[in-house]
Amino acid sequence: MLARLLASLVNNLHVVEKLAESRPIRRAAQITAYAITKAQIAGRDASDRALRSQTLRQVRDEASRVPGDLGEISGRLKRVRDTFVNEVKSGWKDGSRQVKK
């Protein structure tokens, strides 16, 4: 019964227009648009950092080479791990500097 009442209210154009003109609904729409915009910007920044990432380049390079033996694979994985750890540390420092600002 409640679902039917809500459906009839949502399908009523006059009610929808009145709600759209109300201050709380307009403010909720503004906040939603702001959050979506901020998320898009953060996503673009993260993808740019990932594309510039030394680790990503190194993984691509290492994957393109054919390994000779197990020791060579181990050395490659160690280099990739070290690069990744260094990038995480530098990212952590950059993030803490931005929080302090």
mmCIF file of N, CA and C in Angstrom:
data_model
loop_
_atom_site.group_PDB
_atom_site.id
_atom_site.type_symbol
_atom_site.label_atom_id
_atom_site.label_comp_id
_atom_site.label_asym_id
_atom_site.label_seq_id
_atom_site.Cartn_x
_atom_site.Cartn_y
_atom_site.Cartn_z
ATOM 1 N N MET A 1 0.828 -1.186 0.000
ATOM 2 C CA MET A 1 0.000 0.000 0.000
ATOM 3 C C MET A 1 0.876 1.255 0.000
ATOM 4 N N LEU A 2 1.921 1.261 0.838
ATOM 5 C CA LEU A 2 2.827 2.409 0.912
ATOM 6 C C LEU A 2 3.580 2.586 -0.407
ATOM 7 N N ALA A 3 3.989 1.496 -1.001
ATOM 8 C CA ALA A 3 4.701 1.559 -2.274
ATOM 9 C C ALA A 3 3.819 2.161 -3.363
ATOM 10 N N ARG A 4 2.561 1.789 -3.367
ATOM 11 C CA ARG A 4 1.636 2.324 -4.361
ATOM 12 C C ARG A 4 1.435 3.828 -4.161
ATOM 13 N N LEU A 5 1.338 4.277 -2.911
ATOM 14 C CA LEU A 5 1.190 5.707 -2.610
ATOM 15 C C LEU A 5 2.423 6.476 -3.064
ATOM 16 N N LEU A 6 3.607 5.957 -2.760
ATOM 17 C CA LEU A 6 4.843 6.622 -3.176
ATOM 18 C C LEU A 6 4.969 6.651 -4.697
ATOM 19 N N ALA A 7 4.601 5.576 -5.353
ATOM 20 C CA ALA A 7 4.664 5.527 -6.811
ATOM 21 C C ALA A 7 3.736 6.562 -7.427
ATOM 22 N N SER A 8 2.561 6.722 -6.869
ATOM 23 C CA SER A 8 1.625 7.710 -7.416
ATOM 24 C C SER A 8 2.140 9.132 -7.185
ATOM 25 N N LEU A 9 2.810 9.383 -6.049
ATOM 26 C CA LEU A 9 3.380 10.713 -5.794
ATOM 27 C C LEU A 9 4.545 11.007 -6.737
ATOM 28 N N VAL A 10 5.392 10.020 -6.961
ATOM 29 C CA VAL A 10 6.550 10.208 -7.837
ATOM 30 C C VAL A 10 6.108 10.409 -9.285
ATOM 31 N N ASN A 11 5.024 9.788 -9.677
ATOM 32 C CA ASN A 11 4.528 9.932 -11.046
ATOM 33 C C ASN A 11 3.696 11.187 -11.248
ATOM 34 N N ASN A 12 3.406 11.919 -10.194
ATOM 35 C CA ASN A 12 2.634 13.146 -10.290
ATOM 36 C C ASN A 12 3.592 14.297 -10.606
ATOM 37 N N LEU A 13 3.476 14.882 -11.786
ATOM 38 C CA LEU A 13 4.389 15.927 -12.250
ATOM 39 C C LEU A 13 4.368 17.146 -11.335
ATOM 40 N N HIS A 14 3.223 17.528 -10.847
ATOM 41 C CA HIS A 14 3.099 18.706 -9.981
ATOM 42 C C HIS A 14 3.887 18.502 -8.674
ATOM 43 N N VAL A 15 3.770 17.336 -8.090
ATOM 44 C CA VAL A 15 4.482 17.037 -6.843
ATOM 45 C C VAL A 15 5.990 17.036 -7.083
ATOM 46 N N VAL A 16 6.413 16.440 -8.179
ATOM 47 C CA VAL A 16 7.842 16.380 -8.493
ATOM 48 C C VAL A 16 8.400 17.782 -8.703
ATOM 49 N N GLU A 17 7.660 18.643 -9.399
ATOM 50 C CA GLU A 17 8.123 20.023 -9.607
ATOM 51 C C GLU A 17 8.216 20.780 -8.293
ATOM 52 N N LYS A 18 7.247 20.614 -7.429
ATOM 53 C CA LYS A 18 7.279 21.284 -6.116
ATOM 54 C C LYS A 18 8.484 20.822 -5.304
ATOM 55 N N LEU A 19 8.737 19.502 -5.313
ATOM 56 C CA LEU A 19 9.893 18.977 -4.586
ATOM 57 C C LEU A 19 11.198 19.510 -5.176
ATOM 58 N N ALA A 20 11.287 19.578 -6.504
ATOM 59 C CA ALA A 20 12.507 20.045 -7.157
ATOM 60 C C ALA A 20 12.788 21.508 -6.829
ATOM 61 N N GLU A 21 11.748 22.284 -6.593
ATOM 62 C CA GLU A 21 11.921 23.691 -6.257
ATOM 63 C C GLU A 21 12.204 23.926 -4.777
ATOM 64 N N SER A 22 12.077 22.894 -3.961
ATOM 65 C CA SER A 22 12.291 23.073 -2.529
ATOM 66 C C SER A 22 13.783 23.204 -2.214
ATOM 67 N N ARG A 23 14.095 23.970 -1.201
ATOM 68 C CA ARG A 23 15.488 24.237 -0.827
ATOM 69 C C ARG A 23 16.258 22.966 -0.423
ATOM 70 N N PRO A 24 15.680 22.071 0.380
ATOM 71 C CA PRO A 24 16.452 20.875 0.756
ATOM 72 C C PRO A 24 16.830 19.995 -0.443
ATOM 73 N N ILE A 25 15.920 19.865 -1.386
ATOM 74 C CA ILE A 25 16.209 19.031 -2.554
ATOM 75 C C ILE A 25 17.261 19.707 -3.429
ATOM 76 N N ARG A 26 17.163 21.017 -3.611
ATOM 77 C CA ARG A 26 18.173 21.726 -4.399
ATOM 78 C C ARG A 26 19.540 21.619 -3.749
ATOM 79 N N ARG A 27 19.580 21.757 -2.416
ATOM 80 C CA ARG A 27 20.858 21.655 -1.697
ATOM 81 C C ARG A 27 21.434 20.239 -1.804
ATOM 82 N N ALA A 28 20.587 19.241 -1.701
ATOM 83 C CA ALA A 28 21.053 17.859 -1.856
ATOM 84 C C ALA A 28 21.628 17.638 -3.255
ATOM 85 N N ALA A 29 21.013 18.234 -4.261
ATOM 86 C CA ALA A 29 21.518 18.117 -5.629
ATOM 87 C C ALA A 29 22.869 18.811 -5.773
ATOM 88 N N GLN A 30 23.027 19.966 -5.135
ATOM 89 C CA GLN A 30 24.308 20.675 -5.174
ATOM 90 C C GLN A 30 25.411 19.855 -4.512
ATOM 91 N N ILE A 31 25.112 19.288 -3.366
ATOM 92 C CA ILE A 31 26.103 18.485 -2.636
ATOM 93 C C ILE A 31 26.477 17.249 -3.455
ATOM 94 N N THR A 32 25.486 16.630 -4.075
ATOM 95 C CA THR A 32 25.750 15.455 -4.905
ATOM 96 C C THR A 32 26.628 15.816 -6.098
ATOM 97 N N ALA A 33 26.329 16.918 -6.763
ATOM 98 C CA ALA A 33 27.133 17.352 -7.907
ATOM 99 C C ALA A 33 28.565 17.670 -7.474
ATOM 100 N N TYR A 34 28.717 18.307 -6.330
ATOM 101 C CA TYR A 34 30.044 18.621 -5.801
ATOM 102 C C TYR A 34 30.835 17.338 -5.516
ATOM 103 N N ALA A 35 30.194 16.368 -4.876
ATOM 104 C CA ALA A 35 30.868 15.112 -4.545
ATOM 105 C C ALA A 35 31.277 14.355 -5.805
ATOM 106 N N ILE A 36 30.416 14.337 -6.800
ATOM 107 C CA ILE A 36 30.739 13.648 -8.053
ATOM 108 C C ILE A 36 31.909 14.335 -8.745
ATOM 109 N N THR A 37 31.905 15.658 -8.769
ATOM 110 C CA THR A 37 33.002 16.406 -9.393
ATOM 111 C C THR A 37 34.317 16.149 -8.685
ATOM 112 N N LYS A 38 34.302 16.185 -7.352
ATOM 113 C CA LYS A 38 35.523 15.922 -6.584
ATOM 114 C C LYS A 38 36.030 14.506 -6.818
ATOM 115 N N ALA A 39 35.119 13.539 -6.899
ATOM 116 C CA ALA A 39 35.514 12.146 -7.147
ATOM 117 C C ALA A 39 36.123 12.000 -8.536
ATOM 118 N N GLN A 40 35.582 12.693 -9.528
ATOM 119 C CA GLN A 40 36.141 12.631 -10.875
ATOM 120 C C GLN A 40 37.545 13.219 -10.904
ATOM 121 N N ILE A 41 37.737 14.346 -10.222
ATOM 122 C CA ILE A 41 39.060 14.977 -10.179
ATOM 123 C C ILE A 41 40.054 14.064 -9.478
ATOM 124 N N ALA A 42 39.646 13.478 -8.358
ATOM 125 C CA ALA A 42 40.528 12.566 -7.625
ATOM 126 C C ALA A 42 40.856 11.339 -8.470
ATOM 127 N N GLY A 43 39.886 10.838 -9.205
ATOM 128 C CA GLY A 43 40.113 9.687 -10.081
ATOM 129 C C GLY A 43 41.089 10.006 -11.198
ATOM 130 N N ARG A 44 40.950 11.188 -11.788
ATOM 131 C CA ARG A 44 41.889 11.595 -12.830
ATOM 132 C C ARG A 44 43.295 11.743 -12.283
ATOM 133 N N ASP A 45 43.410 12.347 -11.095
ATOM 134 C CA ASP A 45 44.724 12.505 -10.470
ATOM 135 C C ASP A 45 45.360 11.147 -10.180
ATOM 136 N N ALA A 46 44.564 10.227 -9.669
ATOM 137 C CA ALA A 46 45.089 8.896 -9.357
ATOM 138 C C ALA A 46 45.519 8.162 -10.620
ATOM 139 N N SER A 47 44.748 8.280 -11.683
ATOM 140 C CA SER A 47 45.129 7.607 -12.925
ATOM 141 C C SER A 47 46.370 8.246 -13.531
ATOM 142 N N ASP A 48 46.510 9.560 -13.417
ATOM 143 C CA ASP A 48 47.727 10.214 -13.903
ATOM 144 C C ASP A 48 48.946 9.744 -13.126
ATOM 145 N N ARG A 49 48.805 9.646 -11.806
ATOM 146 C CA ARG A 49 49.927 9.154 -10.996
ATOM 147 C C ARG A 49 50.270 7.718 -11.342
ATOM 148 N N ALA A 50 49.262 6.913 -11.599
ATOM 149 C CA ALA A 50 49.520 5.514 -11.946
ATOM 150 C C ALA A 50 50.229 5.403 -13.294
ATOM 151 N N LEU A 51 49.833 6.243 -14.245
ATOM 152 C CA LEU A 51 50.477 6.202 -15.549
ATOM 153 C C LEU A 51 51.919 6.703 -15.485
ATOM 154 N N ARG A 52 52.195 7.635 -14.580
ATOM 155 C CA ARG A 52 53.559 8.140 -14.417
ATOM 156 C C ARG A 52 54.393 7.244 -13.514
ATOM 157 N N SER A 53 53.773 6.267 -12.930
ATOM 158 C CA SER A 53 54.424 5.422 -11.938
ATOM 159 C C SER A 53 55.614 4.665 -12.511
ATOM 160 N N GLN A 54 56.715 4.739 -11.812
ATOM 161 C CA GLN A 54 57.915 3.998 -12.193
ATOM 162 C C GLN A 54 57.664 2.494 -12.063
ATOM 163 N N THR A 55 56.885 2.103 -11.064
ATOM 164 C CA THR A 55 56.585 0.683 -10.868
ATOM 165 C C THR A 55 55.852 0.111 -12.074
ATOM 166 N N LEU A 56 54.878 0.843 -12.570
ATOM 167 C CA LEU A 56 54.106 0.372 -13.715
ATOM 168 C C LEU A 56 55.005 0.209 -14.934
ATOM 169 N N ARG A 57 55.882 1.178 -15.174
ATOM 170 C CA ARG A 57 56.818 1.067 -16.291
ATOM 171 C C ARG A 57 57.734 -0.138 -16.123
ATOM 172 N N GLN A 58 58.202 -0.310 -14.907
ATOM 173 C CA GLN A 58 59.130 -1.408 -14.641
ATOM 174 C C GLN A 58 58.442 -2.765 -14.829
ATOM 175 N N VAL A 59 57.206 -2.889 -14.391
ATOM 176 C CA VAL A 59 56.465 -4.147 -14.568
ATOM 177 C C VAL A 59 56.278 -4.438 -16.055
ATOM 178 N N ARG A 60 55.942 -3.394 -16.831
ATOM 179 C CA ARG A 60 55.788 -3.596 -18.279
ATOM 180 C C ARG A 60 57.101 -4.068 -18.909
ATOM 181 N N ASP A 61 58.200 -3.413 -18.529
ATOM 182 C CA ASP A 61 59.502 -3.793 -19.082
ATOM 183 C C ASP A 61 59.878 -5.215 -18.711
ATOM 184 N N GLU A 62 59.673 -5.552 -17.442
ATOM 185 C CA GLU A 62 60.045 -6.886 -16.976
ATOM 186 C C GLU A 62 59.163 -7.960 -17.609
ATOM 187 N N ALA A 63 57.907 -7.639 -17.836
ATOM 188 C CA ALA A 63 56.989 -8.620 -18.425
ATOM 189 C C ALA A 63 57.321 -8.875 -19.894
ATOM 190 N N SER A 64 57.905 -7.890 -20.550
ATOM 191 C CA SER A 64 58.211 -8.057 -21.968
ATOM 192 C C SER A 64 59.457 -8.926 -22.202
ATOM 193 N N ARG A 65 60.296 -9.057 -21.191
ATOM 194 C CA ARG A 65 61.512 -9.866 -21.333
ATOM 195 C C ARG A 65 61.224 -11.322 -20.974
ATOM 196 N N VAL A 66 61.898 -12.198 -21.663
ATOM 197 C CA VAL A 66 61.758 -13.624 -21.385
ATOM 198 C C VAL A 66 62.781 -13.992 -20.311
ATOM 199 N N PRO A 67 62.335 -14.597 -19.196
ATOM 200 C CA PRO A 67 63.281 -14.917 -18.122
ATOM 201 C C PRO A 67 64.219 -16.060 -18.510
ATOM 202 N N GLY A 68 65.468 -15.952 -18.018
ATOM 203 C CA GLY A 68 66.445 -16.997 -18.293
ATOM 204 C C GLY A 68 66.369 -18.125 -17.286
ATOM 205 N N ASP A 69 66.350 -17.765 -16.009
ATOM 206 C CA ASP A 69 66.293 -18.794 -14.968
ATOM 207 C C ASP A 69 65.567 -18.234 -13.744
ATOM 208 N N LEU A 70 65.447 -19.052 -12.732
ATOM 209 C CA LEU A 70 64.715 -18.668 -11.522
ATOM 210 C C LEU A 70 65.389 -17.525 -10.785
ATOM 211 N N GLY A 71 66.707 -17.498 -10.772
ATOM 212 C CA GLY A 71 67.436 -16.413 -10.105
ATOM 213 C C GLY A 71 67.176 -15.076 -10.756
ATOM 214 N N GLU A 72 67.072 -15.071 -12.084
ATOM 215 C CA GLU A 72 66.785 -13.831 -12.814
ATOM 216 C C GLU A 72 65.381 -13.323 -12.487
ATOM 217 N N ILE A 73 64.428 -14.237 -12.419
ATOM 218 C CA ILE A 73 63.052 -13.858 -12.070
ATOM 219 C C ILE A 73 63.021 -13.278 -10.667
ATOM 220 N N SER A 74 63.728 -13.900 -9.752
ATOM 221 C CA SER A 74 63.773 -13.428 -8.372
ATOM 222 C C SER A 74 64.353 -12.020 -8.309
ATOM 223 N N GLY A 75 65.410 -11.766 -9.054
ATOM 224 C CA GLY A 75 66.019 -10.442 -9.075
ATOM 225 C C GLY A 75 65.072 -9.395 -9.625
ATOM 226 N N ARG A 76 64.365 -9.747 -10.687
ATOM 227 C CA ARG A 76 63.395 -8.811 -11.271
ATOM 228 C C ARG A 76 62.282 -8.476 -10.283
ATOM 229 N N LEU A 77 61.753 -9.505 -9.630
ATOM 230 C CA LEU A 77 60.670 -9.273 -8.658
ATOM 231 C C LEU A 77 61.151 -8.412 -7.497
ATOM 232 N N LYS A 78 62.394 -8.604 -7.086
ATOM 233 C CA LYS A 78 62.947 -7.804 -5.993
ATOM 234 C C LYS A 78 63.052 -6.336 -6.406
ATOM 235 N N ARG A 79 63.492 -6.087 -7.639
ATOM 236 C CA ARG A 79 63.592 -4.705 -8.123
ATOM 237 C C ARG A 79 62.215 -4.061 -8.208
ATOM 238 N N VAL A 80 61.229 -4.806 -8.693
ATOM 239 C CA VAL A 80 59.870 -4.271 -8.786
ATOM 240 C C VAL A 80 59.336 -3.968 -7.384
ATOM 241 N N ARG A 81 59.568 -4.889 -6.438
ATOM 242 C CA ARG A 81 59.113 -4.670 -5.067
ATOM 243 C C ARG A 81 59.763 -3.430 -4.465
ATOM 244 N N ASP A 82 61.066 -3.276 -4.658
ATOM 245 C CA ASP A 82 61.764 -2.116 -4.100
ATOM 246 C C ASP A 82 61.231 -0.809 -4.694
ATOM 247 N N THR A 83 60.996 -0.805 -5.994
ATOM 248 C CA THR A 83 60.445 0.392 -6.638
ATOM 249 C C THR A 83 59.055 0.696 -6.097
ATOM 250 N N PHE A 84 58.245 -0.324 -5.942
ATOM 251 C CA PHE A 84 56.897 -0.132 -5.418
ATOM 252 C C PHE A 84 56.934 0.431 -4.000
ATOM 253 N N VAL A 85 57.784 -0.122 -3.152
ATOM 254 C CA VAL A 85 57.883 0.344 -1.769
ATOM 255 C C VAL A 85 58.327 1.804 -1.742
ATOM 256 N N ASN A 86 59.295 2.160 -2.572
ATOM 257 C CA ASN A 86 59.758 3.551 -2.612
ATOM 258 C C ASN A 86 58.654 4.498 -3.068
ATOM 259 N N GLU A 87 57.861 4.086 -4.050
ATOM 260 C CA GLU A 87 56.764 4.939 -4.508
ATOM 261 C C GLU A 87 55.677 5.077 -3.454
ATOM 262 N N VAL A 88 55.393 4.017 -2.735
ATOM 263 C CA VAL A 88 54.392 4.106 -1.659
ATOM 264 C C VAL A 88 54.875 5.060 -0.581
ATOM 265 N N LYS A 89 56.152 4.969 -0.228
ATOM 266 C CA LYS A 89 56.702 5.871 0.790
ATOM 267 C C LYS A 89 56.632 7.319 0.336
ATOM 268 N N SER A 90 57.015 7.583 -0.909
ATOM 269 C CA SER A 90 56.978 8.966 -1.389
ATOM 270 C C SER A 90 55.535 9.464 -1.487
ATOM 271 N N GLY A 91 54.612 8.604 -1.909
ATOM 272 C CA GLY A 91 53.201 8.982 -1.948
ATOM 273 C C GLY A 91 52.655 9.272 -0.567
ATOM 274 N N TRP A 92 53.076 8.492 0.407
ATOM 275 C CA TRP A 92 52.639 8.699 1.786
ATOM 276 C C TRP A 92 53.131 10.060 2.286
ATOM 277 N N LYS A 93 54.395 10.392 1.986
ATOM 278 C CA LYS A 93 54.954 11.682 2.407
ATOM 279 C C LYS A 93 54.228 12.834 1.728
ATOM 280 N N ASP A 94 53.958 12.700 0.425
ATOM 281 C CA ASP A 94 53.230 13.748 -0.288
ATOM 282 C C ASP A 94 51.829 13.934 0.285
ATOM 283 N N GLY A 95 51.166 12.825 0.592
ATOM 284 C CA GLY A 95 49.817 12.903 1.163
ATOM 285 C C GLY A 95 49.818 13.568 2.524
ATOM 286 N N SER A 96 50.816 13.261 3.348
ATOM 287 C CA SER A 96 50.864 13.877 4.681
ATOM 288 C C SER A 96 51.181 15.362 4.576
ATOM 289 N N ARG A 97 51.985 15.754 3.571
ATOM 290 C CA ARG A 97 52.255 17.182 3.379
ATOM 291 C C ARG A 97 50.994 17.920 2.957
ATOM 292 N N GLN A 98 50.195 17.296 2.094
ATOM 293 C CA GLN A 98 48.964 17.946 1.635
ATOM 294 C C GLN A 98 47.961 18.070 2.767
ATOM 295 N N VAL A 99 47.928 17.106 3.659
ATOM 296 C CA VAL A 99 46.993 17.158 4.793
ATOM 297 C C VAL A 99 47.404 18.291 5.735
ATOM 298 N N LYS A 100 48.689 18.513 5.893
ATOM 299 C CA LYS A 100 49.175 19.558 6.789
ATOM 300 C C LYS A 100 48.857 20.953 6.285
ATOM 301 N N LYS A 101 48.704 21.093 4.939
ATOM 302 C CA LYS A 101 48.432 22.417 4.357
ATOM 303 C C LYS A 101 47.072 22.873 4.675
#
